């Protein structure tokens, strides 16, 4: 027995001394491999008498188990040590500043949408979405455009081919169908904005067939025109970063609001240069109004109990004004030099607290 005890101590010492996984594998082969010490003793068992064989076999198996177990234990230890060493070596200082020259840029439309969302989120709005492909009901009828109403013609609608069930789908001409979907799907109070793509068949210096709008909708029992004004004044001043930016509400017409208004912001055009601020001149930027009772009723909302306001504006337009981008069409030309110039570094996340400008 002392011989096997000696063997066991020797092999365990070898396992314990292995400094890395390669050394441990060497120790394993030296003990349990084909030419290993224990394997060698096992082979000798054949020459023994059955009784001796049983006794020595059992003793050898005990040594084998002890060594195998020690190998597993050492392996786990070495694995942990290797991981620790790697964690030390590959340590990253996450407090280091971001590398200044990020390659990619956020498109000014994405940036402007992020800014809109940040400002309206502060005011308690959440973001709603709807499909780009709409039907006549959501884009027109529920918004109080009766069939044949001339306002439909003004939208230059893209229609899809008639579908099998006879419905004619269209590309939404404004984000207002998201108002309809929101009112049909949830009960007031409602306070949402809906930024997204819109489509009209039009193309020149100031129109592209695809563009972006953001819609706003507030419905509850007491919201009135004063709230609409306050909300848009606060938004425009925060978005353009001009504390005394004047706003002017001009009477207008939309089928889905009554009364309706168009909103102008103060500007100057002196010397052919456009400057926003309190300079006496005016520039139109959005449409708004109190939601028409017909729209509330079409969306299953009791118009004798609920009321509210809606507004809609073009995102390209306010982005161009804020960031001095002169030509609308360049937004969609996918020119990398343009994006490098007008784009935004992705990690500069806009927030009201951190400042919304560059
Ligand atoms: N949907 C209108 C447009 O595209 C904008 C608008 C939205 C006006 C909501 C009033 C209220 O011109």
Short mmCIF file of N, CA and C and ligand atoms in Angstrom, two decimals, residues 174 176 179 200 213 215 254 256-257 287-288 310-312, ligand 1:
data_model
loop_
_atom_site.label_atom_id
_atom_site.label_comp_id
_atom_site.label_asym_id
_atom_site.label_seq_id
_atom_site.Cartn_x
_atom_site.Cartn_y
_atom_site.Cartn_z
N UNK A 174 -50.41 62.86 -44.39
CA UNK A 174 -50.06 63.61 -43.19
C UNK A 174 -50.02 62.63 -42.01
N UNK A 176 -51.82 62.97 -39.40
CA UNK A 176 -53.10 63.04 -38.68
C UNK A 176 -53.83 61.70 -38.54
N UNK A 179 -53.71 60.34 -35.13
CA UNK A 179 -54.73 60.84 -34.18
C UNK A 179 -55.91 59.88 -34.13
N UNK A 200 -46.54 62.99 -50.47
CA UNK A 200 -47.40 63.71 -51.41
C UNK A 200 -46.70 63.79 -52.76
N UNK A 213 -43.45 64.60 -40.79
CA UNK A 213 -44.24 65.51 -39.97
C UNK A 213 -44.23 65.01 -38.53
N UNK A 215 -47.10 65.06 -35.44
CA UNK A 215 -48.47 65.38 -35.07
C UNK A 215 -48.52 65.47 -33.55
N UNK A 254 -58.64 73.80 -41.50
CA UNK A 254 -58.39 72.38 -41.73
C UNK A 254 -59.72 71.68 -41.47
N UNK A 256 -60.33 69.01 -40.00
CA UNK A 256 -60.37 68.24 -38.75
C UNK A 256 -60.20 69.09 -37.50
N UNK A 257 -60.10 70.43 -37.66
CA UNK A 257 -60.02 71.28 -36.47
C UNK A 257 -60.98 72.46 -36.63
N UNK A 287 -49.49 74.08 -38.45
CA UNK A 287 -50.94 74.19 -38.42
C UNK A 287 -51.48 73.56 -37.15
N UNK A 288 -52.61 74.10 -36.67
CA UNK A 288 -53.14 73.57 -35.42
C UNK A 288 -54.61 73.95 -35.27
N UNK A 310 -55.02 69.76 -31.54
CA UNK A 310 -54.08 69.01 -32.37
C UNK A 310 -53.19 70.00 -33.10
N UNK A 311 -52.00 69.54 -33.45
CA UNK A 311 -51.13 70.38 -34.29
C UNK A 311 -50.30 69.46 -35.16
N UNK A 312 -49.79 70.02 -36.24
CA UNK A 312 -48.94 69.24 -37.12
C UNK A 312 -47.90 70.15 -37.75
N1 LIG B 1 -52.37 67.56 -41.03
C1 LIG B 1 -52.16 68.96 -41.35
C2 LIG B 1 -51.29 69.07 -42.60
O1 LIG B 1 -50.68 68.10 -43.00
C3 LIG B 1 -51.49 69.67 -40.19
C4 LIG B 1 -52.36 69.78 -38.98
C5 LIG B 1 -52.34 68.79 -38.01
C6 LIG B 1 -53.20 70.86 -38.81
C7 LIG B 1 -53.14 68.89 -36.89
C8 LIG B 1 -54.00 70.98 -37.69
C9 LIG B 1 -53.97 69.99 -36.76
O2 LIG B 1 -51.24 70.10 -43.22
#
